[in-house]
Each structure stands twice: as structure tokens, then as C-alpha cells.
PDB file of C-alpha atoms in Angstrom:
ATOM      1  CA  UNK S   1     -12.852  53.822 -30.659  1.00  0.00           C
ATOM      2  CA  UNK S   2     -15.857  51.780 -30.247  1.00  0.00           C
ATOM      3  CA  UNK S   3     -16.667  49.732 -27.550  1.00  0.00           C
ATOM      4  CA  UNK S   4     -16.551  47.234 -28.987  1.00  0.00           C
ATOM      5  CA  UNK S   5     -13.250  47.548 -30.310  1.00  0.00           C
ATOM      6  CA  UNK S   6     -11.607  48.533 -26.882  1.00  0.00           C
ATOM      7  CA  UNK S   7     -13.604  45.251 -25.766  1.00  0.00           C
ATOM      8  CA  UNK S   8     -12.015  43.205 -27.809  1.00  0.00           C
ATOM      9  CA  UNK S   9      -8.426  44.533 -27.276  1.00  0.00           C
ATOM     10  CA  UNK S  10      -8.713  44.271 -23.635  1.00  0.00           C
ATOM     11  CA  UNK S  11      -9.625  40.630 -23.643  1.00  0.00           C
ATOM     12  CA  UNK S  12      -6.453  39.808 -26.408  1.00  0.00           C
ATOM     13  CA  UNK S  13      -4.043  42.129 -24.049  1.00  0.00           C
ATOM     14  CA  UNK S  14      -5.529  39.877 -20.908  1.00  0.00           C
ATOM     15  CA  UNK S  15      -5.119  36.596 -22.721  1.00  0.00           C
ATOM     16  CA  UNK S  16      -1.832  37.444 -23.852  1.00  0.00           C
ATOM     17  CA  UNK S  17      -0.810  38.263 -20.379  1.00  0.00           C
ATOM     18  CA  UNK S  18      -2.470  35.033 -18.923  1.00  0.00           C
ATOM     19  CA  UNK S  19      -0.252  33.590 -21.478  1.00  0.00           C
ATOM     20  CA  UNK S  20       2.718  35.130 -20.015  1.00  0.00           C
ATOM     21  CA  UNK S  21       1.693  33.811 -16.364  1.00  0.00           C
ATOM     22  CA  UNK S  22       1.455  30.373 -17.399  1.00  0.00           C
ATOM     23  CA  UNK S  23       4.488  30.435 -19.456  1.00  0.00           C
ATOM     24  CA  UNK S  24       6.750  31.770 -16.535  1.00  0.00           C
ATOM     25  CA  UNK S  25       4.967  29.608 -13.885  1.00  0.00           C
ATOM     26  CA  UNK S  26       6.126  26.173 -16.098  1.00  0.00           C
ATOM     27  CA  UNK S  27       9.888  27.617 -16.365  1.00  0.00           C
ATOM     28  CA  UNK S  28      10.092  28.448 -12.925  1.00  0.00           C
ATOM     29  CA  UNK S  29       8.454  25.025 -11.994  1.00  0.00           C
ATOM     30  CA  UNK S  30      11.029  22.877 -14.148  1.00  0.00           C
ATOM     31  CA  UNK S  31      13.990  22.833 -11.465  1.00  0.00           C
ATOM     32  CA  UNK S  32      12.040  22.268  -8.630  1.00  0.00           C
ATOM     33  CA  UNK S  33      10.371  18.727 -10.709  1.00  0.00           C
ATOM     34  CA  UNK S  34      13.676  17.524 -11.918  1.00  0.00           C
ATOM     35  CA  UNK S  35      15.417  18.289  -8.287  1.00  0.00           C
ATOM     36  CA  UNK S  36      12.406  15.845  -6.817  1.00  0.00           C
ATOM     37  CA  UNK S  37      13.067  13.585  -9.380  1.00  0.00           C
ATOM     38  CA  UNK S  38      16.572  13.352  -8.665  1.00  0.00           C
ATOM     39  CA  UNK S  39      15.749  13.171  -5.407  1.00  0.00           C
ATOM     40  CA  UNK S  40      13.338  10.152  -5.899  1.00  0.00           C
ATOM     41  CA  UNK S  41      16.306   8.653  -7.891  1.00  0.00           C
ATOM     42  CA  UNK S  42      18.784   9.091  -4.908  1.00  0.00           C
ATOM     43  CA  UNK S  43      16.329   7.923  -2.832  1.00  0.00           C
ATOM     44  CA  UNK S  44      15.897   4.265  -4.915  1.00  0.00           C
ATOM     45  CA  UNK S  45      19.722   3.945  -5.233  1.00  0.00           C
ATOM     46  CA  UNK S  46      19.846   3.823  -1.477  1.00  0.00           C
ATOM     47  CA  UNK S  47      21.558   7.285  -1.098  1.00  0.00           C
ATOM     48  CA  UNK S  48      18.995   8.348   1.444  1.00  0.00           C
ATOM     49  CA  UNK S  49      21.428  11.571   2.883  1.00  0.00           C
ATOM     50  CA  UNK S  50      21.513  12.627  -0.987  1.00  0.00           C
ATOM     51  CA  UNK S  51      17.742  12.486  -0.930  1.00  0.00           C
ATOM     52  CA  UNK S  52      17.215  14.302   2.153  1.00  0.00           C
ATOM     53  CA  UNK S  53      18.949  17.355   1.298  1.00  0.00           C
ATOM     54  CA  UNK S  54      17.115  17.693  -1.778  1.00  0.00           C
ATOM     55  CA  UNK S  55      13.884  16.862  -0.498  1.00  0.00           C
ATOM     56  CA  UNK S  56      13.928  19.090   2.815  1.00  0.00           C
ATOM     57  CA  UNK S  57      14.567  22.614   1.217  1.00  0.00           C
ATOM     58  CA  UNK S  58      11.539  21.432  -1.446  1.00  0.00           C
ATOM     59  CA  UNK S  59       9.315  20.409   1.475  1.00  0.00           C
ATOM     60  CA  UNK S  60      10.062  23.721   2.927  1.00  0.00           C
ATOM     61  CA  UNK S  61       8.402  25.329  -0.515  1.00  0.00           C
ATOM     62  CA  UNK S  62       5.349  23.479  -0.091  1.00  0.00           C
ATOM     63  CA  UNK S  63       6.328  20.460  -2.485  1.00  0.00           C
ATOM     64  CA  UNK S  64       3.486  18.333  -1.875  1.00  0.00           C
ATOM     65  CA  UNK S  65       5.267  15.025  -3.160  1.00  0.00           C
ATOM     66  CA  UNK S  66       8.663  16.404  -1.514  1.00  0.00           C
ATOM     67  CA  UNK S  67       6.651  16.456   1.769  1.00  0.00           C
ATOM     68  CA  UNK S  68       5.384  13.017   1.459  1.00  0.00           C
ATOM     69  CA  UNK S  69       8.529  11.386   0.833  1.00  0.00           C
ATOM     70  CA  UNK S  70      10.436  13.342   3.685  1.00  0.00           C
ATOM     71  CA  UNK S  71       7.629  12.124   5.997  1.00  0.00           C
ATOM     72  CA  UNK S  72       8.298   8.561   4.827  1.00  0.00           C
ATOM     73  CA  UNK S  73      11.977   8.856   5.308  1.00  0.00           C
ATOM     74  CA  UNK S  74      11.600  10.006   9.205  1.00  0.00           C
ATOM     75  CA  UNK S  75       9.279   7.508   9.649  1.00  0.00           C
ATOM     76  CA  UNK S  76      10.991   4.417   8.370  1.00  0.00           C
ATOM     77  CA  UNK S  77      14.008   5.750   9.881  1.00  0.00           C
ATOM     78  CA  UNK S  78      16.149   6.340   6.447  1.00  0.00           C
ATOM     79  CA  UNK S  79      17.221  10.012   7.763  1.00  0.00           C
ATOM     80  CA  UNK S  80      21.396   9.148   7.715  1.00  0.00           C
ATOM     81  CA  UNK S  81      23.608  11.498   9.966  1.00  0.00           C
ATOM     82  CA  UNK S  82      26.651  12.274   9.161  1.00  0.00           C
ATOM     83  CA  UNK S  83      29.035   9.773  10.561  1.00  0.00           C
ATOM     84  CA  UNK S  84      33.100   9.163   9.355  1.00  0.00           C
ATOM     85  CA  UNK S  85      35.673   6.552   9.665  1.00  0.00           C
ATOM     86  CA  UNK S  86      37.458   8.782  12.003  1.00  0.00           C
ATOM     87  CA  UNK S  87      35.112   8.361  14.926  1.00  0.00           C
ATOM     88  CA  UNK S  88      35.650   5.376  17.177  1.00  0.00           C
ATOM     89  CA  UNK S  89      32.306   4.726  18.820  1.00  0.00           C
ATOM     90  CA  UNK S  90      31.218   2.085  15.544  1.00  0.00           C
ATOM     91  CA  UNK S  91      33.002  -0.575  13.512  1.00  0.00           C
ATOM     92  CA  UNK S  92      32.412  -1.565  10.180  1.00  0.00           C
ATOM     93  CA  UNK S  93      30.593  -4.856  11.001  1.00  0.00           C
ATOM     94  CA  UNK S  94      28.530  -3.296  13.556  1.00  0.00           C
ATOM     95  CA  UNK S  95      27.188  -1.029  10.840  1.00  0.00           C
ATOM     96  CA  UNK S  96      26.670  -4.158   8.750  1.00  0.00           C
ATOM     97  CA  UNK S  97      24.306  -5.894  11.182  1.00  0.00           C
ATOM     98  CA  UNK S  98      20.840  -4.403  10.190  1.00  0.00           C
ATOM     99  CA  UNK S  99      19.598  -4.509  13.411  1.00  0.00           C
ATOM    100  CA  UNK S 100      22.381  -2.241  14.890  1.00  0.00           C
ATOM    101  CA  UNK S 101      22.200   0.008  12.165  1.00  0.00           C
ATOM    102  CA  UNK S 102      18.460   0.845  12.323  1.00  0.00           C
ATOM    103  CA  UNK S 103      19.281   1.762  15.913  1.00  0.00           C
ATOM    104  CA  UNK S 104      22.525   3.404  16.096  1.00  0.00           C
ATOM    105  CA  UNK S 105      22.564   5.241  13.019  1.00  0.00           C
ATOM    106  CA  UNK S 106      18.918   5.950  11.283  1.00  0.00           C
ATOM    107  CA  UNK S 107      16.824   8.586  12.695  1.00  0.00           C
ATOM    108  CA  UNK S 108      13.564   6.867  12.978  1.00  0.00           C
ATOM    109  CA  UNK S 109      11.475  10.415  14.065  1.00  0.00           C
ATOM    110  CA  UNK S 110       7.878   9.938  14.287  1.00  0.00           C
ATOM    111  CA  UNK S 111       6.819  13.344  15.419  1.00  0.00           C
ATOM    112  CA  UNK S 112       8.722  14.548  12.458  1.00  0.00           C
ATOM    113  CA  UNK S 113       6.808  11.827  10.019  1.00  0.00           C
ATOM    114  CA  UNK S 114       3.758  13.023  11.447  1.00  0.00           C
ATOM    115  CA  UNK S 115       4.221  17.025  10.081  1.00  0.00           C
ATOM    116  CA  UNK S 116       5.416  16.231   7.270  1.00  0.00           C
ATOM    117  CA  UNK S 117       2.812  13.866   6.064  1.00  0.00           C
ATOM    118  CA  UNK S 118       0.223  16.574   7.285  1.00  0.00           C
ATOM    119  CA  UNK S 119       1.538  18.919   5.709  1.00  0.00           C
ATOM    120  CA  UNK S 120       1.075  16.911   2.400  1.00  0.00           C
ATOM    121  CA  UNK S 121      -1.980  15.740   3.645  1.00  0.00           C
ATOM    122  CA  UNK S 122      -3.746  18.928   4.430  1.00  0.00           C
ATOM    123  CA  UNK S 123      -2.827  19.459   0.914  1.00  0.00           C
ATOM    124  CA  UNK S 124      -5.138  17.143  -0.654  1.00  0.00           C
ATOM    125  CA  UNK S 125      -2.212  14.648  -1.484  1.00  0.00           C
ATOM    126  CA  UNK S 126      -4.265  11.144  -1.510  1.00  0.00           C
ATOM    127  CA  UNK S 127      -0.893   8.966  -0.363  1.00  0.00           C
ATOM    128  CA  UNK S 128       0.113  11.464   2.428  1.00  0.00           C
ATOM    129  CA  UNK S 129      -3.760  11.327   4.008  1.00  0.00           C
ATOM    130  CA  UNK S 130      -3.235   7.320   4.019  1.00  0.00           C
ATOM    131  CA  UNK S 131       0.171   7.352   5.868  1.00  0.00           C
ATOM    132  CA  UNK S 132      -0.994  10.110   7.983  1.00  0.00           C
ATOM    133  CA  UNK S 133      -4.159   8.038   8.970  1.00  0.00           C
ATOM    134  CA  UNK S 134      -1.924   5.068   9.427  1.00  0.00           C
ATOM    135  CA  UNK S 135       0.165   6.935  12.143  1.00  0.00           C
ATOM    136  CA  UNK S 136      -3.217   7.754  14.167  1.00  0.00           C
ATOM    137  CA  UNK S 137      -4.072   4.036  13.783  1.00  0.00           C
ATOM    138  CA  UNK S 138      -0.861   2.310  15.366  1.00  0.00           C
ATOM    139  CA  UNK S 139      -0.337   5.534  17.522  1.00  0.00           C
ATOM    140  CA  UNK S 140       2.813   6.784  16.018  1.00  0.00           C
ATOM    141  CA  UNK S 141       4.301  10.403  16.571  1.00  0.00           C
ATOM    142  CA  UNK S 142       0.228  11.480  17.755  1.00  0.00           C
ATOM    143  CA  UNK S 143      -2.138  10.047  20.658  1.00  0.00           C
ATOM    144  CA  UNK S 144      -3.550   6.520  18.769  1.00  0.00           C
ATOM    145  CA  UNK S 145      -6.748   7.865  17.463  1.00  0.00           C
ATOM    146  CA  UNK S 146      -8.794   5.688  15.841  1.00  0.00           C
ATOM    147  CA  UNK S 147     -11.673   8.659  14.359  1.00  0.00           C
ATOM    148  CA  UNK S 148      -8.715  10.636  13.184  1.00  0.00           C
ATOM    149  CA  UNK S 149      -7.593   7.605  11.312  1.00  0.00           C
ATOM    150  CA  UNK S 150     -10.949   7.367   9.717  1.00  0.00           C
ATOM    151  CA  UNK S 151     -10.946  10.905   8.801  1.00  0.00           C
ATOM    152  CA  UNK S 152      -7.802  10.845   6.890  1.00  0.00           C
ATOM    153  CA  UNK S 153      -8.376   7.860   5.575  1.00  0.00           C
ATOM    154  CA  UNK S 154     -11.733   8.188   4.172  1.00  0.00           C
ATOM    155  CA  UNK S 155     -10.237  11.623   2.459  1.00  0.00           C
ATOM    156  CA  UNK S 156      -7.741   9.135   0.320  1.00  0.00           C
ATOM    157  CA  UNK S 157     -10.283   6.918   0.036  1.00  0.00           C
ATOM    158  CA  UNK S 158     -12.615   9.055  -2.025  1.00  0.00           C
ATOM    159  CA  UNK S 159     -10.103  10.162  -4.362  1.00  0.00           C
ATOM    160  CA  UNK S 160      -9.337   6.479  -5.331  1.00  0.00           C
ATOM    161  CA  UNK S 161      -6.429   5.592  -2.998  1.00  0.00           C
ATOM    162  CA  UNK S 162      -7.136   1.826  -2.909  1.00  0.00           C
ATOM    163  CA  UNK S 163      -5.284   1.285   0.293  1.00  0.00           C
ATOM    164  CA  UNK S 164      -7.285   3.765   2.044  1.00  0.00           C
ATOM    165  CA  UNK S 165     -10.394   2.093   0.823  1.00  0.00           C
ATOM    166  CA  UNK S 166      -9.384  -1.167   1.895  1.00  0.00           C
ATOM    167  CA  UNK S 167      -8.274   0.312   5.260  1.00  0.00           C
ATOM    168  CA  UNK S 168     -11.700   2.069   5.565  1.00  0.00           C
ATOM    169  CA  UNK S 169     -13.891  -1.098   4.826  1.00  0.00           C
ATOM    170  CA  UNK S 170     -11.283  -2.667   7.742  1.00  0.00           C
ATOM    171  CA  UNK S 171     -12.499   0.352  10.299  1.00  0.00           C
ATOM    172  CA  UNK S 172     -16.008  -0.321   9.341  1.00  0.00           C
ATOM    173  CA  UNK S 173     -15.829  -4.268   9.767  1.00  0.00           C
ATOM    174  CA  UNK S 174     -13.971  -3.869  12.990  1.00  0.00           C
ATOM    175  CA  UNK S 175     -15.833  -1.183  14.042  1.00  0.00           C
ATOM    176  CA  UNK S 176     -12.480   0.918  14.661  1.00  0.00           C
ATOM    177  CA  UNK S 177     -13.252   5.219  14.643  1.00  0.00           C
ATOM    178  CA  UNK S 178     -17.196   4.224  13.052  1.00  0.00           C
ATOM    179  CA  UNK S 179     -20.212   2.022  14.035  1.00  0.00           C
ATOM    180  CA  UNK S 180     -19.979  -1.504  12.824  1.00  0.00           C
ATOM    181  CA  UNK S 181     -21.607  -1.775   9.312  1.00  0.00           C
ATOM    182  CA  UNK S 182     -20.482  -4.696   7.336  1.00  0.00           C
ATOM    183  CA  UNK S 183     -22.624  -2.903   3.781  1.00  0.00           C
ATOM    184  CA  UNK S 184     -20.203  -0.093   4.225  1.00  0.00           C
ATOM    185  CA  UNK S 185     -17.308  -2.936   4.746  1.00  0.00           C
ATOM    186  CA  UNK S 186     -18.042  -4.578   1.804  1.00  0.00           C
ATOM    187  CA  UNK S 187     -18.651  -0.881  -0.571  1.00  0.00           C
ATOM    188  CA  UNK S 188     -15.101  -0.083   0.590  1.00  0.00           C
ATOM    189  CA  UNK S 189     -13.092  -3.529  -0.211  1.00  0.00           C
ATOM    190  CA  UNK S 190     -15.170  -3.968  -3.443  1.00  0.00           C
ATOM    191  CA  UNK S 191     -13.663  -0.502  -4.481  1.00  0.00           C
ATOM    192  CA  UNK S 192     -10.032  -1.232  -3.472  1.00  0.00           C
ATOM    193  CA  UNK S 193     -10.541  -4.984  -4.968  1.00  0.00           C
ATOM    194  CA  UNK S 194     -11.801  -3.446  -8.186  1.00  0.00           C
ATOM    195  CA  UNK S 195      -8.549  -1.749  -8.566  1.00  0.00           C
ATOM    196  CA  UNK S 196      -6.654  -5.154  -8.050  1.00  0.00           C
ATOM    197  CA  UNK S 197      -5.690  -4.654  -4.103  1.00  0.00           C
ATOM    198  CA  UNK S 198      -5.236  -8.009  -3.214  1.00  0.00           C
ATOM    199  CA  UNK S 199      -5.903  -7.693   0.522  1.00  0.00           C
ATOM    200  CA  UNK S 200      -9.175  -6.140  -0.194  1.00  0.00           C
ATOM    201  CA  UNK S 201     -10.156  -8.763  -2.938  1.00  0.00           C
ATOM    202  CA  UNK S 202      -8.910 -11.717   0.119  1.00  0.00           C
ATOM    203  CA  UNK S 203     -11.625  -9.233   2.223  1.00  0.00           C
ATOM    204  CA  UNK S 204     -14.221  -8.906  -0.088  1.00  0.00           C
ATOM    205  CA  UNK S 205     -14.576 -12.633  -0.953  1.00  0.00           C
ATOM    206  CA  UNK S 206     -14.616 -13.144   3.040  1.00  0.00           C
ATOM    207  CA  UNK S 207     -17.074 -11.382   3.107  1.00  0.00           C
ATOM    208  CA  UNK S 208     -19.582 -13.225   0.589  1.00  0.00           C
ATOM    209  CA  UNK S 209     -18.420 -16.752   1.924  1.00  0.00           C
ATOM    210  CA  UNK S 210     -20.033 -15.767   5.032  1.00  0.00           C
ATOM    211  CA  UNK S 211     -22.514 -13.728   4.267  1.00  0.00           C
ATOM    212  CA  UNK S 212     -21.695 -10.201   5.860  1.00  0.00           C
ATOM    213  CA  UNK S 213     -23.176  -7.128   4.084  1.00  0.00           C
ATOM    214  CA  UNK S 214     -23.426  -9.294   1.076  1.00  0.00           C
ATOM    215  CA  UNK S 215     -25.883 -12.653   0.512  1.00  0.00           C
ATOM    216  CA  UNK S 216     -23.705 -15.266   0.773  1.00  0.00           C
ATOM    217  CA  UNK S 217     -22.758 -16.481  -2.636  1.00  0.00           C
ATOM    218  CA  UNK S 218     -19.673 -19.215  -2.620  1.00  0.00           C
ATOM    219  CA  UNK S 219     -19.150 -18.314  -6.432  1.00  0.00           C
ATOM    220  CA  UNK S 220     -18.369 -14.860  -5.589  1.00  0.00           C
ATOM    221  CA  UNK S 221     -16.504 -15.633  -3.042  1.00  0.00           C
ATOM    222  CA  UNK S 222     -14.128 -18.115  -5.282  1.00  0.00           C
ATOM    223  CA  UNK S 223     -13.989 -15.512  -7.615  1.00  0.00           C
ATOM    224  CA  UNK S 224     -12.479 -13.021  -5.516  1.00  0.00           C
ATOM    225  CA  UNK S 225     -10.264 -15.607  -3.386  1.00  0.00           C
ATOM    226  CA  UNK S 226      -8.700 -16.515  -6.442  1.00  0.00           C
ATOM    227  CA  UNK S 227      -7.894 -13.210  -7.775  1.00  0.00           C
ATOM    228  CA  UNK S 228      -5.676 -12.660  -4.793  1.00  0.00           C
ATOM    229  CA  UNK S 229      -4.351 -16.420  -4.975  1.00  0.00           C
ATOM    230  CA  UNK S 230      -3.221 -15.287  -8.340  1.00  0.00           C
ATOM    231  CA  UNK S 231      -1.344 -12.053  -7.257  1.00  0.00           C
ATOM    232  CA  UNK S 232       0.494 -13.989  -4.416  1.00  0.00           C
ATOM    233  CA  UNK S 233      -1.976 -13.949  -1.312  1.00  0.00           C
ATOM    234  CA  UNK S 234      -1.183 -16.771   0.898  1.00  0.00           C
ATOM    235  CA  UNK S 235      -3.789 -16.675   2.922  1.00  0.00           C
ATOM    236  CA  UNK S 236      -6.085 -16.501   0.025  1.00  0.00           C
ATOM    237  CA  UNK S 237      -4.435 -19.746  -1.404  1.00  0.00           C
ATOM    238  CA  UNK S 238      -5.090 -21.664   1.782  1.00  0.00           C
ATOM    239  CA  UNK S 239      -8.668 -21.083   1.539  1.00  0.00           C
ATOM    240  CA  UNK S 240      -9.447 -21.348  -1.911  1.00  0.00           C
ATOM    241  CA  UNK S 241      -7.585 -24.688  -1.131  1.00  0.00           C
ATOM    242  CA  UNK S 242      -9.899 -25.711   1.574  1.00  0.00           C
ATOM    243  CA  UNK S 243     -13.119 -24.575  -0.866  1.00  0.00           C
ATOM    244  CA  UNK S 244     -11.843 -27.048  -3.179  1.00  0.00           C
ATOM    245  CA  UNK S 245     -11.387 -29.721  -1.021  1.00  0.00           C
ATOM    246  CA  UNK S 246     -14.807 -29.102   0.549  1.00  0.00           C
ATOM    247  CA  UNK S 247     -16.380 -27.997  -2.952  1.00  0.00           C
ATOM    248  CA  UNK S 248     -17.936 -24.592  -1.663  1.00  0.00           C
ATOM    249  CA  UNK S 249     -19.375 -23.198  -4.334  1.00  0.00           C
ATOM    250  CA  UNK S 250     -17.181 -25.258  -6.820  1.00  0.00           C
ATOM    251  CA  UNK S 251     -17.322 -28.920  -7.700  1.00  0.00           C
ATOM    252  CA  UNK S 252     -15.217 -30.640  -5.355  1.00  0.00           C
ATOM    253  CA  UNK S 253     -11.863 -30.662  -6.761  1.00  0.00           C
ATOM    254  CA  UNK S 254      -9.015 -32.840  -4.575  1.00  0.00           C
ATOM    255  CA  UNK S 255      -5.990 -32.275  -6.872  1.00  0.00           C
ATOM    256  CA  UNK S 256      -6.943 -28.232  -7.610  1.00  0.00           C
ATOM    257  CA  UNK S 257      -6.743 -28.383  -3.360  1.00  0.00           C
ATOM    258  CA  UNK S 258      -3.397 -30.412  -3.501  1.00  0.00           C
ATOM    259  CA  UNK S 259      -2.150 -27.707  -5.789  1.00  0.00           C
ATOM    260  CA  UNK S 260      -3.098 -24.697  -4.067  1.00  0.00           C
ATOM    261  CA  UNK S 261      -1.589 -25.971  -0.762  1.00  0.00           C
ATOM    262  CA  UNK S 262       1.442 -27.331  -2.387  1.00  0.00           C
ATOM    263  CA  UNK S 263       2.001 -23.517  -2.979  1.00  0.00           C
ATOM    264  CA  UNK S 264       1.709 -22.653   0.949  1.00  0.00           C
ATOM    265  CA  UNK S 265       3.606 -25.554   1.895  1.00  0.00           C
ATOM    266  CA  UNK S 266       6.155 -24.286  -0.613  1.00  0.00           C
ATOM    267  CA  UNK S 267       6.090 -20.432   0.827  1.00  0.00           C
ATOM    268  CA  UNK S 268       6.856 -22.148   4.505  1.00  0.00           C
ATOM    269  CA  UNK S 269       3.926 -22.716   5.519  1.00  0.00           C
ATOM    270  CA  UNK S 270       3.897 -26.150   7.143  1.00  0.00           C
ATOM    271  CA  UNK S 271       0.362 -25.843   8.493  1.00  0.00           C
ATOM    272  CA  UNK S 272      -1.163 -26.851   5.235  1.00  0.00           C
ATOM    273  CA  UNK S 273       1.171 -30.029   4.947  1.00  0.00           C
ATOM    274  CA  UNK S 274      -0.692 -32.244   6.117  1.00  0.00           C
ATOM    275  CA  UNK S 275      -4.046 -30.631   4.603  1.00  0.00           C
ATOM    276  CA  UNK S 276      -2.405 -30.835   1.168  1.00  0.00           C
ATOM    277  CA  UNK S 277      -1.226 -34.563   2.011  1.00  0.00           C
ATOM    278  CA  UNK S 278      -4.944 -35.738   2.836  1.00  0.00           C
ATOM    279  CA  UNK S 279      -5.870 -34.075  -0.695  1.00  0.00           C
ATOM    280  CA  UNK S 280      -2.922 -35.914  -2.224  1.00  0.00           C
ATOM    281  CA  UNK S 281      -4.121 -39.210  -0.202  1.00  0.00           C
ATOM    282  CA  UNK S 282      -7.785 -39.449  -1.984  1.00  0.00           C
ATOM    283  CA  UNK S 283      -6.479 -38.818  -5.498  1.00  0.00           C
ATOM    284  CA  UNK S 284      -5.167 -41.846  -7.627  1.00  0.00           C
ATOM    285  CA  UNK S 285      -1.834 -42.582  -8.715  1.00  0.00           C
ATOM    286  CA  UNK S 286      -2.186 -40.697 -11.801  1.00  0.00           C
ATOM    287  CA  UNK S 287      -4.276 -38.250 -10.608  1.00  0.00           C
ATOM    288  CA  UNK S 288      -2.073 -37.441  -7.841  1.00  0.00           C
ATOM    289  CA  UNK S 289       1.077 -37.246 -10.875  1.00  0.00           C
ATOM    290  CA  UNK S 290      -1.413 -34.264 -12.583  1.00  0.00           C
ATOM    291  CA  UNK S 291      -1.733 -32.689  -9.724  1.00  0.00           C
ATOM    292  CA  UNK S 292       1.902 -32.286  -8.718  1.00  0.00           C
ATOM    293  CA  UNK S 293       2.524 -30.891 -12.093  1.00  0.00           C
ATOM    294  CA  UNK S 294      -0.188 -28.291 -11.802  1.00  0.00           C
ATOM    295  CA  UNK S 295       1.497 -27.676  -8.168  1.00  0.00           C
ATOM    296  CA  UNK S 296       4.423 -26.797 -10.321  1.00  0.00           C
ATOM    297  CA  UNK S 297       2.775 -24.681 -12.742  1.00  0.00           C
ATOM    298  CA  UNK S 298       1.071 -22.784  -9.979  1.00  0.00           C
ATOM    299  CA  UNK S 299       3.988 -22.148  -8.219  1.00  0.00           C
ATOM    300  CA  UNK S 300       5.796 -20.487 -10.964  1.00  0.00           C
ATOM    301  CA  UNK S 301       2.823 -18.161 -11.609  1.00  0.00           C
ATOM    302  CA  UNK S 302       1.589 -17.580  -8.084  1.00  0.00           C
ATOM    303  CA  UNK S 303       4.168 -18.829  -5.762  1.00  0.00           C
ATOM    304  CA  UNK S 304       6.971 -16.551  -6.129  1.00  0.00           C
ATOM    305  CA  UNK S 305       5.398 -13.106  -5.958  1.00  0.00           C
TER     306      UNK S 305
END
């Protein structure tokens, strides 16, 4: 037999058994992604003890997602013990008053939260580095550490997470874990805004109204404010109100103002009453009847998110 020939036979018996590998490696991995999934199911039903015992023997496995999730569950406190009607230490409506619940009955575990979303984490899972950075930040389960938070954070960050970008231009602007440096600021909330992260878009157009890592530019700055006006942002409606009714970077515009803080006023906000009523107060009659029904429209698109 040639070499050739023996060459060639090797490489089809080696692809064949690379064949085999994957093939095995898929039907083996099946149950464990339809046990998370029912797990994930369980988990938006409400039947958090359902989830748990699906999720903790998969964490245990190394289940990267499983991991994440049972981190999240210790740390909003949505671990349920076993309790029954037969014990006499709770009623009925003290279980039905939230407040009693969350502290009576959840297991609200930090420390636990903590391994598990390092675990995850140390796995390269984007989501897991942002809530374990978040739990350096507020100082939950670890020492508060703001570098650590930075560390993790960045690592989301630069695989696309667009909350850990946003969080990252927020350590840079508040000099938090890193020197001040608003150009960094501004790289990091353009990135998260780009993605449609309304906090960072409310950030980034900040950032050019007053001119921080950015020349000032009151057009960019609209054009960002009102991207997160549109998804909801209150505090992004309140000031593209007040750049209206001052006309930065836009033509003065009393009844777009009226509209804008009709919304806030609308969402509870009774700070911007009397702001929207001085807008209301320099438009005419039927100026001021316009601008109530754009109020309306812009409620039912903006308001109610």
C-alpha cells in the first residue's frame, strides 16, 4: 500500500470518528438544554422551587446559563423552602403581604449569588460578568470593590453586553475603580446607546449638551435625548422638554415642551407641572388645543412603557 493510500485512509477513518464525537456530544447535550429550558419556563410561571431543582444539579455540571440563573435566584431572593399548611408559625395573609414574604420565606443568599455568578462568569458568560461586577459595586455577598467591578464589567463589556458598557462609561465618568476620563465615558455609552440602551443614550446626549469628552453639539444631544424619550425615559423627557422650551439646539418650540412634560406630569411626576403649565401659558388658545392633542399622542407612544 502506498503512502499515499494509507494517507488518505487515515484521514477518512479520523474524520469519520470526529464525526462520531460530534454526533454523540449533541445527543448527550439534548436533555441537559431542554431540562434548562424547562427550567427557564418554571422559572417565568413563578414556580421558582420547580426551577431550582432543575437548575442546581445543571449548575453542578458546569451549565454556564444554569449557573447564571441560580445566581440570580439567590440573589433576588426567589430560592422557596419548603413550607406546608400544617405548620403554625405563618398564616395565609401573612404570606400574601409581599413584604413579609420576601423576609420570612425567600432565601435572599448573597454569598451564594456571588459563586454562582462566578462560576458563570469565569466562564466567559457576558450576563454573569455584569451581575457579578454589580455585586462588587453595591458590596453584595464580597467586600464593595469598586476595581473588581470594573474588571468584570469591562469583560461583558467587550463582548457587547450593553449594560456593562453603559456601566463602564458610568465608572469612568464617576471615576469609580479607573481615573476620571470623560473620552472613555462617552466611547462606552455611545456603544451601549448604539444598541438602543436607553440609559446610556439619556448618558451619551448628557454628555454632548455639556460638552464632556465630546464638543458640545445641542443637535446631538437632542438626538440622543429623544431616542430615550421615545423608549420611555423620564428623565430624558423632562429635558428634552426644557431644550424645547429654551430652544437648545432646536427652534424654540413651547407646545413640543408642553407635550413632553404633559408626559412626566402624567407618569407622577408633579415637578414638571408647573414647567409644563408656563409652556401651556405662552401658547395661544389654539395652539395650546394642538398641543394637548400631541400630549395625547405622545403619551400613548412614550408614556406607558
Amino acid at each position: 500500500m502506498s503512502v499515499g493510500v494509507f494517507s488518505t485512509q487515515m484521514h477518512k477513518k479520523f474524520a469519520y470518528m470526529k464525526y462520531l464525537l460530534t454526533a454523540v456530544f449533541l445527543i448527550t447535550s439534548l436533555p441537559s438544554y431542554a431540562d434548562f429550558q424547562a427550567a427557564v419556563d418554571a422559572y417565568e410561571a413563578g414556580n421558582y422551587e420547580t426551577a431550582y431543582n432543575v437548575l442546581k444539579p445543571l449548575a453542578e455540571q458546569g451549565n454556564v446559563k444554569a449557573q447564571n440563573y441560580l445566581g440570580q435566584m439567590y440573589h433576588r431572593g426567589e430560592i422557596v423552602p419548603r413550607i406546608g399548611l400544617e405548620d403554625d408559625w405563618f398564616t395565609w395573609a401573612e404570606i400574601e403581604d409581599e413584604k413579609n414574604w420576601a423576609e420570612r420565606f425567600l432565601l435572599v443568599d448573597h454569598k451564594e449569588a456571588v459563586k454562582w455568578y462566578r462560576l458563570a462568569a469565569e466562564q466567559g458568560l457576558a450576563e454573569a460578568q455584569h451581575n457579578l461586577a454589580g455585586m462588587y459595586y453595591r458590596g453584595e455577598g464580597v467586600p464593595q470593590d469598586y476595581k473588581e467591578a470594573v474588571k468584570w464589567w469591562r469583560l461583558a463589556a467587550e463582548q457587547g453586553d450593553p449594560k456593562a458598557q453603559h456601566n463602564l462609561g458610568y465608572m469612568y465618568y464617576s471615576r469609580k475603580g479607573v481615573p476620571q476620563d470623560d473620552k472613555e465615558a462617552v466611547k462606552w455609552y455611545r456603544l451601549a446607546a448604539e444598541q438602543g440602551l436607553a440609559e446610556a443614550q439619556h448618558n451619551l446626549a448628557g454628555m454632548y449638551r455639556r460638552g464632556e469628552g465630546v464638543s458640545q453639539d445641542y443637535k446631538e444631544a437632542v438626538k440622543w435625548y429623544r431616542l430615550a424619550a421615545e423608549q420611555g425615559d423620564a428623565k430624558a423627557q423632562a429635558i428634552l422638554g426644557v431644550i424645547y422650551e429654551n430652544g437648545e439646539g432646536v427652534p424654540q418650540d413651547y407646545a413640543e415642551c408642553y407635550a413632553w412634560m404633559s408626559i412626566i406630569v402624567a407618569s407622577g411626576y408633579e415637578y414638571a407641572k408647573d414647567r409644563r403649565d408656563e409652556c401651556a401659558s405662552k401658547l395661544s388658545p389654539e395652539a395650546l388645543s394642538k398641543a394637548q392633542e400631541k400630549a395625547k399622542v405622545y403619551w400613548k407612544k412614550y408614556g406607558s412603557n
